[in-house]
C-alpha cells in the first residue's frame, strides 16, 4: 500500500493516482467517520463541526482563501455563548491558572507514588519539594485574595509549574516559542470553562509577533526574571 508510510497533515488524506503514486488531497468533510455529541468542536467561525476531521477537512477545502486562513479550532464542544472577558477578570486569570497548574502537577505526583509514567525523574524531584511543603493550598475554589497571598508567600512553589506547562506545549518544534497551534490543545479544552484564556494569550504576546516566548509567558504569570 503506497499510502502506508505516507504522511499527510491534518485535513488531508493520502490518495493513490492511476500510476500508483501517493499524494495528499483534502479530506471530504462528508466522508468523515460519525462522531458522538461530546466529540463536537467549535470553529473560529462560530460553527459547530461534528469533529476535528470535519473541521480540518473544511479548512483544507478553503485553502488559499481568507476564510481558510482564519478558520481554526476554537474550543472543544458545541459552540455556545462565551461571555466577554472584562479587564478585572483578565487580571485575576493568572492567579487561578497558576494554582490550577500547580494542582495538576500535585495530582500527577500523587498518582505516580503507586505507578511511574508521566513525570521524568528530574520533574518528580522538582514537584516533590512543592508537594512536601505543608503550606501549600489544597485543590479547590479559593478567593482571589487567598491565591494572591499564597503566591506572594510561597512564590517558589509556582515557578516550576509555569515553566513545566510551557515546555509541555513547546513541542512542534521545541524552540522556546509557542505558536497558535501549540497553544491550541490547552486553549481548546479550557475556553468553555475559562472564557478569559483567549484574551490572556493575546495579551501575553507583548511584541505582537503571534508567538509567545518563554520570557513573555513567565511575565504573564507574574514570574520574575
Coordinates of C-alpha atoms in Angstrom, one line a residue:
X1 CA 0.0 0.0 0.0
X2 CA 1.8 3.2 -1.2
X3 CA -0.2 5.2 1.4
X4 CA 1.1 3.1 4.3
X5 CA 4.0 5.3 5.4
X6 CA 2.9 8.4 3.5
X7 CA 2.1 11.2 6.0
X8 CA -0.4 13.9 5.3
X9 CA -1.1 16.9 7.5
X10 CA -4.4 17.4 9.3
X11 CA -7.3 17.9 6.9
X12 CA -5.7 15.9 4.2
X13 CA -5.7 12.2 3.3
X14 CA -3.5 10.0 1.1
X15 CA -4.7 9.3 -2.4
X16 CA -3.1 7.0 -4.9
X17 CA -3.3 8.1 -8.6
X18 CA -3.6 5.7 -11.6
X19 CA 0.2 5.3 -11.7
X20 CA 0.3 4.1 -8.1
X21 CA 1.8 7.4 -6.8
X22 CA 0.6 8.6 -3.5
X23 CA -0.3 12.3 -2.8
X24 CA -2.2 14.3 -0.2
X25 CA -5.7 15.6 -1.1
X26 CA -8.3 17.4 1.0
X27 CA -10.4 15.2 3.3
X28 CA -14.0 15.3 2.1
X29 CA -15.8 16.5 5.3
X30 CA -18.9 14.5 4.3
X31 CA -16.8 11.3 4.4
X32 CA -15.6 11.8 8.0
X33 CA -16.5 9.0 10.4
X34 CA -19.6 9.7 12.5
X35 CA -18.9 11.1 16.0
X36 CA -20.6 11.3 19.4
X37 CA -22.0 14.6 20.7
X38 CA -19.1 15.0 23.1
X39 CA -16.7 14.9 20.2
X40 CA -18.2 18.0 18.5
X41 CA -15.9 21.1 18.2
X42 CA -16.5 24.8 17.7
X43 CA -14.6 26.5 14.9
X44 CA -13.4 30.2 15.0
X45 CA -16.2 30.8 12.5
X46 CA -18.6 30.1 15.4
X47 CA -19.9 27.0 13.6
X48 CA -20.2 23.6 15.3
X49 CA -18.4 20.7 13.5
X50 CA -19.1 17.0 14.1
X51 CA -15.4 16.6 14.9
X52 CA -11.9 17.7 14.1
X53 CA -11.9 15.6 10.9
X54 CA -14.8 17.7 9.6
X55 CA -13.3 21.0 10.7
X56 CA -9.8 20.4 9.2
X57 CA -11.3 18.9 6.0
X58 CA -13.4 22.1 5.6
X59 CA -10.3 24.3 6.3
X60 CA -8.3 22.3 3.7
X61 CA -11.0 22.9 1.1
X62 CA -10.9 26.6 1.8
X63 CA -7.1 26.7 1.4
X64 CA -5.8 29.9 -0.2
X65 CA -8.8 31.9 0.8
X66 CA -9.2 34.4 3.7
X67 CA -11.8 32.2 5.3
X68 CA -9.4 29.2 5.2
X69 CA -6.6 31.2 6.8
X70 CA -8.9 32.4 9.6
X71 CA -10.6 29.0 10.3
X72 CA -9.1 27.2 13.3
X73 CA -10.3 25.0 16.2
X74 CA -11.7 27.4 18.8
X75 CA -12.7 25.0 21.5
X76 CA -13.9 21.5 22.3
X77 CA -17.6 21.0 22.4
X78 CA -20.5 22.5 20.5
X79 CA -20.5 26.3 20.0
X80 CA -22.1 28.3 22.8
X81 CA -22.2 31.8 24.1
X82 CA -18.8 32.7 25.6
X83 CA -19.1 35.9 27.7
X84 CA -16.8 38.9 27.2
X85 CA -13.7 38.9 29.4
X86 CA -13.5 42.1 31.4
X87 CA -10.3 43.9 32.4
X88 CA -10.8 42.8 36.0
X89 CA -11.3 39.1 35.1
X90 CA -8.2 39.0 32.8
X91 CA -6.1 40.5 35.7
X92 CA -7.3 37.7 38.0
X93 CA -6.8 34.9 35.4
X94 CA -3.1 34.2 36.1
X95 CA -3.9 33.6 39.8
X96 CA -6.3 30.8 39.1
X97 CA -4.2 29.4 36.2
X98 CA -1.1 29.2 38.4
X99 CA -3.0 27.4 41.1
X100 CA -4.5 25.0 38.6
X101 CA -1.1 24.2 37.0
X102 CA 0.4 23.6 40.5
X103 CA -2.5 21.2 41.4
X104 CA -2.2 19.3 38.1
X105 CA 1.4 18.6 39.0
X106 CA 0.4 17.6 42.5
X107 CA -2.1 15.1 41.1
X108 CA 0.5 13.6 38.7
X109 CA 2.9 13.2 41.6
X110 CA 0.3 11.6 43.9
X111 CA -0.7 9.2 41.1
X112 CA 2.9 8.2 40.5
X113 CA 3.6 7.3 44.0
X114 CA 2.0 4.0 43.0
X115 CA 2.9 3.9 39.3
X116 CA 5.5 5.7 37.4
X117 CA 4.9 7.1 33.9
X118 CA 4.1 10.7 33.2
X119 CA 6.8 12.7 35.0
X120 CA 10.5 12.2 34.4
X121 CA 12.8 11.7 37.5
X122 CA 14.0 15.3 37.2
X123 CA 10.4 16.5 37.2
X124 CA 9.4 14.3 40.1
X125 CA 12.3 15.7 42.2
X126 CA 11.2 19.3 41.5
X127 CA 7.5 18.5 42.2
X128 CA 8.4 16.6 45.4
X129 CA 9.7 19.8 47.0
X130 CA 6.4 21.6 46.3
X131 CA 4.4 18.5 47.4
X132 CA 6.2 18.2 50.7
X133 CA 5.7 21.9 51.6
X134 CA 2.9 21.7 54.1
X135 CA 1.9 25.4 53.4
X136 CA 0.5 24.5 50.0
X137 CA -3.1 25.2 49.3
X138 CA -5.3 22.2 48.7
X139 CA -7.1 22.0 45.4
X140 CA -10.4 23.8 45.3
X141 CA -12.1 27.1 44.7
X142 CA -10.1 29.8 46.6
X143 CA -10.8 33.5 46.8
X144 CA -8.6 35.9 44.7
X145 CA -7.2 37.4 48.0
X146 CA -6.1 33.9 49.2
X147 CA -4.5 33.0 45.9
X148 CA -2.6 36.2 45.8
X149 CA -1.4 35.9 49.4
X150 CA -0.3 32.3 48.7
X151 CA 1.6 33.3 45.6
X152 CA 3.5 36.1 47.5
X153 CA 4.2 33.9 50.5
X154 CA 5.1 30.6 48.6
X155 CA 6.3 32.2 45.3
X156 CA 8.9 29.4 44.7
X157 CA 6.1 26.8 44.5
X158 CA 4.6 28.4 41.5
X159 CA 7.7 29.0 39.3
X160 CA 8.2 25.4 38.2
X161 CA 4.5 24.6 37.3
X162 CA 4.5 27.6 34.9
X163 CA 7.8 26.6 33.3
X164 CA 6.6 23.0 33.1
X165 CA 3.4 23.9 31.2
X166 CA 5.4 26.0 28.7
X167 CA 7.7 23.1 27.9
X168 CA 4.7 20.6 27.7
X169 CA 3.2 22.8 24.9
X170 CA 6.5 23.7 23.2
X171 CA 6.8 20.5 21.1
X172 CA 6.4 21.3 17.3
X173 CA 9.2 22.3 17.2
X174 CA 10.8 22.7 20.7
X175 CA 12.2 26.2 20.1
X176 CA 11.2 28.1 23.2
X177 CA 8.4 29.8 21.3
X178 CA 4.7 28.9 21.4
X179 CA 2.7 29.1 18.1
X180 CA -1.1 29.3 17.8
X181 CA -1.2 25.5 17.1
X182 CA 1.0 24.7 20.0
X183 CA -1.3 26.6 22.4
X184 CA -4.4 25.1 20.8
X185 CA -4.6 21.9 22.9
X186 CA -4.6 23.9 26.2
X187 CA -6.8 26.7 24.9
X188 CA -9.4 24.5 23.2
X189 CA -10.0 22.4 26.3
X190 CA -10.3 25.4 28.6
X191 CA -12.3 28.0 26.7
X192 CA -15.8 26.7 27.8
X193 CA -14.7 26.9 31.5
X194 CA -12.2 29.8 31.4
X195 CA -13.6 32.4 29.0
X196 CA -10.6 34.8 29.5
X197 CA -8.0 32.4 28.2
X198 CA -8.1 33.7 24.6
X199 CA -7.6 37.3 25.7
X200 CA -5.0 36.3 28.2
X201 CA -2.9 34.6 25.5
X202 CA -3.4 37.5 23.1
X203 CA -2.1 39.9 25.8
X204 CA 0.8 37.6 26.6
X205 CA 2.2 38.2 23.1
X206 CA 3.8 41.5 24.1
X207 CA 5.5 42.2 20.8
X208 CA 2.5 41.0 18.7
X209 CA 4.6 38.6 16.6
X210 CA 2.0 35.8 17.0
X211 CA 4.5 33.8 19.1
X212 CA 4.7 33.6 22.9
X213 CA 8.3 33.4 24.0
X214 CA 9.2 31.8 27.4
X215 CA 10.0 35.3 28.8
X216 CA 6.6 36.6 27.7
X217 CA 4.9 33.5 29.1
X218 CA 6.6 33.9 32.5
X219 CA 5.9 37.7 32.6
X220 CA 2.2 36.9 32.1
X221 CA 2.1 34.6 35.0
X222 CA 3.9 37.1 37.3
X223 CA 7.1 35.1 37.4
X224 CA 10.1 37.4 37.9
X225 CA 13.2 37.5 35.5

